[in-house]
Short mmCIF file of C-alpha atoms and ligand atoms in Angstrom, two decimals:
data_model
loop_
_atom_site.label_atom_id
_atom_site.label_comp_id
_atom_site.label_asym_id
_atom_site.label_seq_id
_atom_site.Cartn_x
_atom_site.Cartn_y
_atom_site.Cartn_z
CA UNK G 170 1.90 -11.80 22.01
CA UNK G 171 0.51 -14.13 19.41
CA UNK G 172 -2.55 -12.23 18.21
CA UNK G 173 -2.23 -9.44 15.65
CA UNK G 174 -4.61 -7.24 17.65
CA UNK G 175 -2.30 -7.43 20.66
CA UNK G 176 0.84 -6.90 18.58
CA UNK G 177 -0.71 -3.89 16.81
CA UNK G 178 -1.01 -2.25 20.24
CA UNK G 179 2.27 -3.28 21.87
CA UNK G 180 4.92 -4.28 19.29
CA UNK G 181 7.81 -1.81 19.03
CA UNK G 182 6.58 0.23 21.98
CA UNK G 183 7.11 0.20 25.72
CA UNK G 184 6.74 2.89 28.40
CA UNK G 185 9.50 5.48 28.07
CA UNK G 186 12.36 4.45 30.40
CA UNK G 187 12.94 7.98 31.72
CA UNK G 188 9.38 9.24 32.28
CA UNK G 189 7.13 6.18 32.03
CA UNK G 190 5.16 7.83 29.18
CA UNK G 191 3.05 5.13 27.54
CA UNK G 192 2.66 6.91 24.19
CA UNK G 193 6.04 6.86 22.45
CA UNK G 194 7.46 10.40 22.72
CA UNK G 195 8.02 12.43 19.57
CA UNK G 196 11.80 12.82 19.55
CA UNK G 197 11.89 16.10 17.70
CA UNK G 198 15.61 16.56 17.18
CA UNK G 199 17.95 16.83 14.24
CA UNK G 200 21.13 15.50 15.86
CA UNK G 201 22.03 13.46 18.95
CA UNK G 202 24.96 14.47 21.16
CA UNK G 203 27.55 11.72 21.27
CA UNK G 204 29.61 13.06 24.17
CA UNK G 205 33.16 12.40 23.12
CA UNK G 206 35.00 12.51 19.83
CA UNK G 207 35.88 8.84 20.28
CA UNK G 208 32.23 7.79 20.68
CA UNK G 209 31.25 9.97 17.68
CA UNK G 210 33.88 8.27 15.56
CA UNK G 211 32.75 4.82 16.72
CA UNK G 212 29.11 5.69 15.93
CA UNK G 213 29.94 6.88 12.43
CA UNK G 214 32.14 3.81 11.84
CA UNK G 215 29.16 1.62 12.81
CA UNK G 216 31.15 0.07 15.66
CA UNK G 217 28.62 0.93 18.39
CA UNK G 218 24.82 1.27 18.21
CA UNK G 219 23.16 4.63 18.81
CA UNK G 220 21.52 7.63 17.19
CA UNK G 221 23.53 10.27 15.32
CA UNK G 222 21.29 12.29 13.02
CA UNK G 223 17.56 11.95 12.26
CA UNK G 224 18.10 11.50 8.52
CA UNK G 225 19.76 8.15 9.38
CA UNK G 226 17.53 7.05 12.28
CA UNK G 227 15.27 8.48 14.98
CA UNK G 228 13.74 6.78 18.06
CA UNK G 229 10.09 7.58 17.22
CA UNK G 230 10.59 6.33 13.67
CA UNK G 231 12.48 3.27 14.97
CA UNK G 232 9.50 2.31 17.19
CA UNK G 233 7.23 2.46 14.13
CA UNK G 234 9.69 0.39 12.07
CA UNK G 235 9.81 -2.25 14.83
CA UNK G 236 6.00 -2.36 15.06
CA UNK G 237 5.48 -2.81 11.32
CA UNK G 238 8.31 -5.37 11.06
CA UNK G 239 6.58 -7.38 13.79
CA UNK G 240 3.17 -7.23 12.08
CA UNK G 241 4.59 -8.30 8.71
CA UNK G 242 6.79 -11.01 10.29
CA UNK G 243 9.96 -9.29 9.01
CA UNK G 244 13.44 -9.05 10.49
CA UNK G 245 13.53 -5.29 10.02
CA UNK G 246 11.80 -2.33 8.37
CA UNK G 247 12.68 1.16 7.16
CA UNK G 248 10.21 4.05 7.05
CA UNK G 249 10.04 6.77 4.39
CA UNK G 250 8.35 10.13 3.87
CA UNK G 251 5.84 8.53 1.44
CA UNK G 252 5.01 5.27 -0.26
CA UNK G 253 6.51 6.76 -3.39
CA UNK G 254 9.82 7.44 -1.60
CA UNK G 255 9.78 3.79 -0.49
CA UNK G 256 9.28 2.63 -4.09
CA UNK G 257 12.06 4.88 -5.44
CA UNK G 258 14.42 3.73 -2.67
CA UNK G 259 13.76 0.07 -3.45
CA UNK G 260 14.71 0.59 -7.08
CA UNK G 261 17.68 2.90 -6.44
CA UNK G 262 18.97 0.81 -3.54
CA UNK G 263 18.70 -2.65 -5.10
CA UNK G 264 18.98 -2.29 -8.90
CA UNK G 265 21.70 -1.09 -11.25
CA UNK G 266 21.94 -0.31 -14.99
CA UNK G 267 21.35 -3.39 -17.13
CA UNK G 268 18.98 -5.01 -14.60
CA UNK G 269 15.36 -5.82 -15.42
CA UNK G 270 12.33 -5.19 -13.25
CA UNK G 271 9.21 -7.19 -14.12
CA UNK G 272 5.83 -6.19 -12.75
CA UNK G 273 2.46 -7.90 -12.69
CA UNK G 274 -0.16 -5.21 -13.06
CA UNK G 275 -2.20 -3.27 -12.88
CA UNK G 276 -0.29 -1.05 -10.45
CA UNK G 277 -1.09 2.29 -8.86
CA UNK G 278 -0.52 4.69 -11.80
CA UNK G 279 2.08 6.70 -9.88
CA UNK G 280 4.10 3.54 -9.17
CA UNK G 281 4.08 2.48 -12.82
CA UNK G 282 5.04 6.01 -13.89
CA UNK G 283 7.89 6.15 -11.37
CA UNK G 284 9.24 2.69 -12.29
CA UNK G 285 9.19 3.57 -16.00
CA UNK G 286 10.79 6.99 -15.44
CA UNK G 287 13.59 5.61 -13.24
CA UNK G 288 14.06 2.71 -15.62
CA UNK G 289 14.46 4.96 -18.64
CA UNK G 290 16.89 7.32 -16.91
CA UNK G 291 19.02 4.69 -15.18
CA UNK G 292 19.11 1.94 -17.80
CA UNK G 293 16.82 -0.51 -16.01
CA UNK G 294 14.44 -2.39 -18.32
CA UNK G 295 10.88 -2.28 -16.92
CA UNK G 296 8.63 -5.06 -18.24
CA UNK G 297 4.85 -5.39 -17.80
CA UNK G 298 4.16 -9.14 -17.52
CA UNK G 299 0.42 -8.83 -16.85
CA UNK G 300 -0.66 -10.10 -20.27
CA UNK G 301 2.13 -12.59 -20.94
CA UNK G 302 2.39 -14.10 -17.44
CA UNK G 303 5.42 -13.95 -15.19
CA UNK G 304 7.34 -16.99 -16.37
CA UNK G 305 7.47 -15.83 -20.01
CA UNK G 306 8.86 -12.43 -18.98
CA UNK G 307 11.73 -13.54 -16.74
CA UNK G 308 15.22 -13.40 -18.25
CA UNK G 309 18.73 -13.89 -16.81
CA UNK G 310 18.82 -10.08 -16.31
CA UNK G 311 15.64 -9.97 -14.17
CA UNK G 312 16.52 -8.80 -10.65
CA UNK G 313 13.17 -7.72 -9.24
CA UNK G 314 9.52 -8.73 -9.52
CA UNK G 315 6.87 -6.24 -8.31
CA UNK G 316 3.22 -6.97 -7.46
CA UNK G 317 0.39 -5.39 -5.48
CA UNK G 318 -1.44 -7.74 -3.10
CA UNK G 319 -4.74 -6.30 -4.34
CA UNK G 320 -4.33 -4.25 -7.49
CA UNK G 321 -5.17 -0.56 -7.66
CA UNK G 322 -7.90 0.06 -8.81
CA UNK G 323 -9.43 -3.12 -10.26
CA UNK G 324 -8.88 -5.35 -7.20
CA UNK G 325 -7.24 -8.32 -8.91
CA UNK G 326 -4.96 -10.74 -7.06
CA UNK G 327 -1.73 -12.52 -7.88
CA UNK G 328 -0.93 -15.91 -6.35
CA UNK G 329 1.87 -14.70 -4.07
CA UNK G 330 3.23 -18.17 -3.29
CA UNK G 331 3.48 -18.93 -7.02
CA UNK G 332 5.16 -15.60 -7.77
CA UNK G 333 7.61 -16.09 -4.89
CA UNK G 334 8.49 -19.66 -5.88
CA UNK G 335 9.05 -18.77 -9.53
CA UNK G 336 11.29 -15.83 -8.68
CA UNK G 337 13.18 -17.49 -5.83
CA UNK G 338 14.17 -20.42 -8.05
CA UNK G 339 15.97 -17.87 -10.25
CA UNK G 340 17.47 -15.76 -7.44
CA UNK G 341 15.14 -12.82 -8.20
CA UNK G 342 14.01 -10.46 -5.41
CA UNK G 343 10.23 -10.12 -5.04
CA UNK G 344 8.44 -7.02 -3.74
CA UNK G 345 4.75 -6.94 -2.75
CA UNK G 346 2.97 -3.62 -2.23
CA UNK G 347 0.59 -4.55 0.63
CA UNK G 348 -1.07 -1.12 0.89
CA UNK G 349 -4.59 -2.33 0.02
CA UNK G 350 -4.58 -5.44 2.25
CA UNK G 351 -2.34 -4.58 5.24
CA UNK G 352 -0.87 -7.38 7.38
CA UNK G 353 -4.36 -7.92 8.84
CA UNK G 354 -5.50 -9.59 5.61
CA UNK G 355 -2.34 -10.71 3.76
CA UNK G 356 1.20 -11.33 4.98
CA UNK G 357 3.33 -11.59 1.83
CA UNK G 358 6.53 -12.67 3.61
CA UNK G 359 4.73 -15.79 4.88
CA UNK G 360 4.01 -16.60 1.21
CA UNK G 361 7.73 -16.43 0.39
CA UNK G 362 7.85 -12.83 -0.92
CA UNK G 363 11.17 -11.14 -0.02
CA UNK G 364 10.15 -7.54 0.64
CA UNK G 365 6.84 -5.95 1.54
CA UNK G 366 6.17 -2.24 1.09
CA UNK G 367 3.30 0.07 2.04
CA UNK G 368 1.99 3.49 1.43
CA UNK G 369 1.33 4.06 5.16
CA UNK G 370 -0.66 7.11 4.05
CA UNK G 371 -3.60 4.71 3.66
CA UNK G 372 -4.81 2.03 6.11
CA UNK G 373 -1.79 2.01 8.45
CA UNK G 374 -2.27 5.69 9.28
CA UNK G 375 -5.99 5.26 8.79
CA UNK G 376 -7.15 8.80 9.50
CA UNK G 377 -6.11 10.63 6.34
CA UNK G 378 -3.73 12.94 8.17
CA UNK G 379 -0.18 11.72 7.45
CA UNK G 380 1.94 10.70 4.47
CA UNK G 381 4.49 7.90 4.80
CA UNK G 382 5.88 4.67 3.37
CA UNK G 383 7.69 1.61 4.69
CA UNK G 384 9.70 -1.37 3.43
CA UNK G 385 10.07 -4.57 5.49
CA UNK G 386 12.08 -7.76 5.01
CA UNK G 387 15.41 -9.39 5.78
CA UNK G 388 18.30 -7.23 7.06
CA UNK G 389 20.48 -7.96 4.02
CA UNK G 390 17.87 -6.63 1.57
CA UNK G 391 16.59 -3.73 3.69
CA UNK G 392 20.06 -2.37 4.56
CA UNK G 393 20.90 -1.06 1.04
CA UNK G 394 17.38 0.39 0.72
CA UNK G 395 17.90 2.23 4.03
CA UNK G 396 21.37 3.44 3.07
CA UNK G 397 20.31 4.80 -0.32
CA UNK G 398 16.83 6.00 0.56
CA UNK G 399 17.59 7.69 3.86
CA UNK G 400 21.31 8.38 4.01
CA UNK G 401 21.71 9.45 0.40
CA UNK G 402 18.31 10.48 -0.99
CA UNK G 403 17.10 11.81 2.36
CA UNK G 404 13.58 10.37 2.07
CA UNK G 405 13.26 9.88 5.85
CA UNK G 406 9.94 10.02 7.70
CA UNK G 407 9.51 12.90 10.16
CA UNK G 408 9.11 11.93 13.86
CA UNK G 409 5.74 13.70 14.18
CA UNK G 410 4.38 11.63 11.29
CA UNK G 411 5.86 8.47 12.83
CA UNK G 412 3.88 9.23 16.00
CA UNK G 413 0.64 9.42 13.98
CA UNK G 414 1.37 6.07 12.32
CA UNK G 415 2.23 4.45 15.68
CA UNK G 416 -1.10 5.65 17.01
CA UNK G 417 -3.01 4.67 13.87
CA UNK G 418 -1.65 1.12 13.75
CA UNK G 419 -2.92 0.42 17.30
CA UNK G 420 -6.49 0.33 15.93
CA UNK G 421 -5.65 -1.14 12.49
CA UNK G 422 -7.21 -4.60 13.12
CA UNK G 423 -10.42 -3.02 14.49
CA UNK G 424 -10.66 -0.57 11.60
CA UNK G 425 -9.92 -3.25 8.98
CA UNK G 426 -12.79 -5.38 10.31
CA UNK G 427 -15.17 -2.40 9.91
CA UNK G 428 -13.80 -1.57 6.43
CA UNK G 429 -14.31 -5.19 5.32
CA UNK G 430 -17.85 -5.35 6.72
CA UNK G 431 -18.83 -2.08 5.03
CA UNK G 432 -17.21 -2.95 1.71
CA UNK G 433 -18.98 -6.32 1.49
CA UNK G 434 -22.34 -4.64 2.17
CA UNK G 435 -21.62 -1.96 -0.45
CA UNK G 436 -20.44 -4.53 -3.03
CA UNK G 437 -23.55 -6.69 -2.52
CA UNK G 438 -25.81 -3.65 -2.87
CA UNK G 439 -24.09 -2.46 -6.05
CA UNK G 440 -24.16 -5.93 -7.58
CA UNK G 441 -27.97 -6.05 -7.60
CA UNK G 442 -28.48 -2.45 -8.79
CA UNK G 443 -29.76 -2.16 -12.39
CA UNK G 444 -27.55 0.89 -13.15
CA UNK G 445 -24.39 -1.09 -12.36
CA UNK G 446 -22.75 -3.25 -15.03
CA UNK G 447 -20.04 -4.96 -12.96
CA UNK G 448 -18.66 -4.86 -9.41
CA UNK G 449 -15.06 -5.71 -8.57
CA UNK G 450 -14.73 -7.00 -5.01
CA UNK G 451 -12.75 -10.15 -4.10
CA UNK G 452 -15.35 -11.09 -1.48
CA UNK G 453 -18.10 -11.55 -4.09
CA UNK G 454 -18.66 -15.04 -5.48
CA UNK G 455 -18.71 -13.41 -8.95
CA UNK G 456 -15.11 -12.15 -8.63
CA UNK G 457 -13.02 -14.22 -11.08
CA UNK G 458 -10.43 -14.88 -8.36
CA UNK G 459 -12.78 -15.40 -5.41
CA UNK G 460 -11.27 -18.84 -4.68
CA UNK G 461 -7.73 -17.40 -4.61
CA UNK G 462 -8.96 -14.54 -2.41
CA UNK G 463 -10.47 -17.03 0.04
CA UNK G 464 -7.17 -18.88 0.16
CA UNK G 465 -4.80 -15.91 0.27
CA UNK G 466 -6.73 -13.34 2.32
CA UNK G 467 -7.51 -13.88 5.99
CA UNK G 468 -10.31 -12.28 7.96
CA UNK G 469 -11.93 -10.32 5.15
CA UNK G 470 -11.63 -9.04 1.61
CA UNK G 471 -10.61 -5.44 2.21
CA UNK G 472 -12.25 -2.06 2.17
CA UNK G 473 -11.93 -1.19 -1.53
CA UNK G 474 -14.74 -1.69 -4.07
CA UNK G 475 -14.69 -0.76 -7.75
CA UNK G 476 -17.65 -0.76 -10.14
CA UNK G 477 -18.68 0.21 -13.63
CA UNK G 478 -21.94 1.83 -14.56
CA UNK G 479 -24.11 0.57 -17.44
CA UNK G 480 -23.29 3.82 -19.23
CA UNK G 481 -19.62 4.56 -19.18
CA UNK G 482 -19.12 8.07 -20.57
CA UNK G 483 -17.53 10.54 -18.17
CA UNK G 484 -20.67 12.69 -17.85
CA UNK G 485 -22.68 9.67 -16.66
CA UNK G 486 -20.10 8.83 -13.99
CA UNK G 487 -19.98 12.49 -12.94
CA UNK G 488 -23.75 12.54 -12.55
CA UNK G 489 -23.57 9.74 -9.98
CA UNK G 490 -20.38 10.80 -8.18
CA UNK G 491 -21.53 14.42 -7.90
CA UNK G 492 -24.71 13.29 -6.10
CA UNK G 493 -22.85 11.42 -3.31
CA UNK G 494 -23.09 13.05 0.09
CA UNK G 495 -21.35 10.74 2.61
CA UNK G 496 -18.63 9.62 0.22
CA UNK G 497 -16.20 12.48 -0.38
CA UNK G 498 -14.78 12.70 -3.89
CA UNK G 499 -11.04 12.42 -3.36
CA UNK G 500 -8.08 10.22 -4.15
CA UNK G 501 -6.32 8.26 -1.41
CA UNK G 502 -7.91 5.45 0.55
CA UNK G 503 -7.98 3.61 3.83
CA UNK G 504 -9.33 6.55 5.83
CA UNK G 505 -12.04 6.37 8.49
CA UNK G 506 -14.09 8.49 6.05
CA UNK G 507 -15.48 6.96 2.85
CA UNK G 508 -13.97 8.29 -0.38
CA UNK G 509 -14.94 7.91 -4.05
CA UNK G 510 -12.81 8.58 -7.10
CA UNK G 511 -12.70 8.22 -10.88
CA UNK G 512 -9.32 6.53 -11.49
CA UNK G 513 -9.09 7.31 -15.24
CA UNK G 514 -8.99 11.07 -14.56
CA UNK G 515 -7.06 10.98 -11.26
CA UNK G 516 -4.90 8.16 -9.83
CA UNK G 517 -4.34 6.55 -13.25
CA UNK G 518 -4.16 9.70 -15.37
CA UNK G 519 -0.33 9.34 -15.17
CA UNK G 520 -0.25 6.21 -17.36
CA UNK G 521 -0.90 5.80 -21.08
CA UNK G 522 -4.37 5.14 -22.51
CA UNK G 523 -3.04 1.78 -23.68
CA UNK G 524 -1.95 0.84 -20.15
CA UNK G 525 -5.30 2.03 -18.77
CA UNK G 526 -7.18 -0.08 -21.33
CA UNK G 527 -5.06 -3.13 -20.51
CA UNK G 528 -5.67 -2.65 -16.79
CA UNK G 529 -9.44 -2.22 -17.19
CA UNK G 530 -9.33 1.39 -16.01
CA UNK G 531 -12.24 2.51 -18.18
CA UNK G 532 -14.00 5.89 -18.26
CA UNK G 533 -16.91 4.22 -16.47
CA UNK G 534 -14.89 2.83 -13.56
CA UNK G 535 -15.54 4.20 -10.06
CA UNK G 536 -13.33 3.33 -7.06
CA UNK G 537 -14.72 3.45 -3.54
CA UNK G 538 -12.69 3.41 -0.34
CA UNK G 539 -15.28 2.27 2.15
CA UNK G 540 -14.71 3.94 5.52
CA UNK G 541 -15.77 2.84 8.98
CA UNK G 542 -19.19 4.53 8.97
CA UNK G 543 -22.27 2.30 9.44
CA UNK G 544 -22.77 0.19 6.27
CA UNK G 545 -26.50 1.05 6.12
CA UNK G 546 -25.71 4.77 5.81
CA UNK G 547 -23.14 4.14 3.07
CA UNK G 548 -25.56 1.94 1.10
CA UNK G 549 -28.29 4.58 1.50
CA UNK G 550 -25.95 7.25 0.10
CA UNK G 551 -25.10 5.09 -2.93
CA UNK G 552 -28.79 4.23 -3.41
CA UNK G 553 -29.86 7.89 -3.55
CA UNK G 554 -27.02 8.73 -5.96
CA UNK G 555 -27.82 5.82 -8.32
CA UNK G 556 -31.61 6.01 -8.08
CA UNK G 557 -31.60 9.67 -9.04
CA UNK G 558 -29.81 8.83 -12.24
CA UNK G 559 -31.41 7.16 -15.29
CA UNK G 560 -29.14 4.59 -17.02
O1 7XF F 200 3.43 8.11 -1.98
P1 7XF F 200 2.13 7.66 -1.41
O2 7XF F 200 2.17 7.51 0.10
O3 7XF F 200 0.97 8.49 -1.91
O4 7XF F 200 1.88 6.15 -1.92
C1 7XF F 200 1.96 5.75 -3.24
C2 7XF F 200 1.16 4.49 -3.42
C3 7XF F 200 1.81 3.28 -3.43
N1 7XF F 200 1.13 2.10 -3.58
C4 7XF F 200 -0.20 2.10 -3.72
C5 7XF F 200 -0.90 0.79 -3.90
C6 7XF F 200 -0.91 3.29 -3.72
O5 7XF F 200 -2.24 3.24 -3.86
C7 7XF F 200 -0.22 4.52 -3.56
C8 7XF F 200 -0.94 5.82 -3.55
N2 7XF F 200 -2.23 5.78 -4.11
C9 7XF F 200 -3.14 6.91 -3.99
C10 7XF F 200 -4.48 6.49 -4.60
O6 7XF F 200 -4.53 5.47 -5.32
O7 7XF F 200 -5.48 7.13 -4.30
C11 7XF F 200 -2.53 8.13 -4.62
C12 7XF F 200 -3.41 9.25 -4.97
S1 7XF F 200 -2.85 10.15 -6.41
#
């Protein structure tokens, strides 16, 4: 199985040994009988493999973890009830008071808010290195560097190989949030990044019907994240949700190709429209990091497009967004259905005005998650919304 499309279907899954069921069964149980006291004791001592309790591990969830580990080229993975639970577990499982976490932004507003909140409460210094550059922000206390493979919402990139090399030389653990790209477009571990995380709620699930997160990497780094996040915080993914992600990932490469095709068409249309001031899409020649995107992304430039209108007050943006018919106004992304949102008042309303300004999250910024509908229909919807509005 060398091709991602094949691995997306088969990795982590095989027909059920007792019934032959091809779809991985939903193992809906809290505990697993261990037979004898001696075997129970051996299981809890970690001396024999096996399931004990679904907060620690569950077969449906384990199949999903194996599939995602395979797609990201990781030794192992651990699934969580949300991307946010994955983020919190990474910090709580790997950092301690006195440590520093450096991030290159912008980040999803909820991630930045969570990192800062945990940092403040638990004595971890959280440093935004976006303006200064990574090298200038690293100190002997830095233990973790955090990046998004495509930033939410302005679609900037970081050179992952550079980030990884700089951190690795100092023994610092790197984390890449690969939610926007998925392993179809970017595989951070191949660039030298230590841990990859996802909000599976987005492209991995793909149908807007399940919330989940995952962390993948080497056993030694994932084990403490699993122990803290599942065993102690109890942020485990439910087996029914794991089933939905297993099913969703089977079509991930096909869906990503459609998202990329639609997003490029939408970005090109917006770029030539007189009401639009700027379009952020890494597949456009005008994107300031187009060359890096060509080098770092494989098979497409993703399904997210952001743009600013010529007039940037909130009422002007509302006039356009409220006219959209095919795009649903909602947060989240990566669904089959196209979505449109205004980050300043939604996804990034959690962070300070100063952080929003620094990240380019202006009042006039619109974020589109381009679904898998026909690109012509999506462009027509945007055209009617923009044409009916005088800049
Ligand atoms: O806890 P979640 O599964 O919602 O995932 C959190 C998360 C982590 N990383 C990235 C890059 C994300 O975009 C998210 C969630 N973002 C949604 C959005 O931007 O629309 C959240 C809606 S408030």
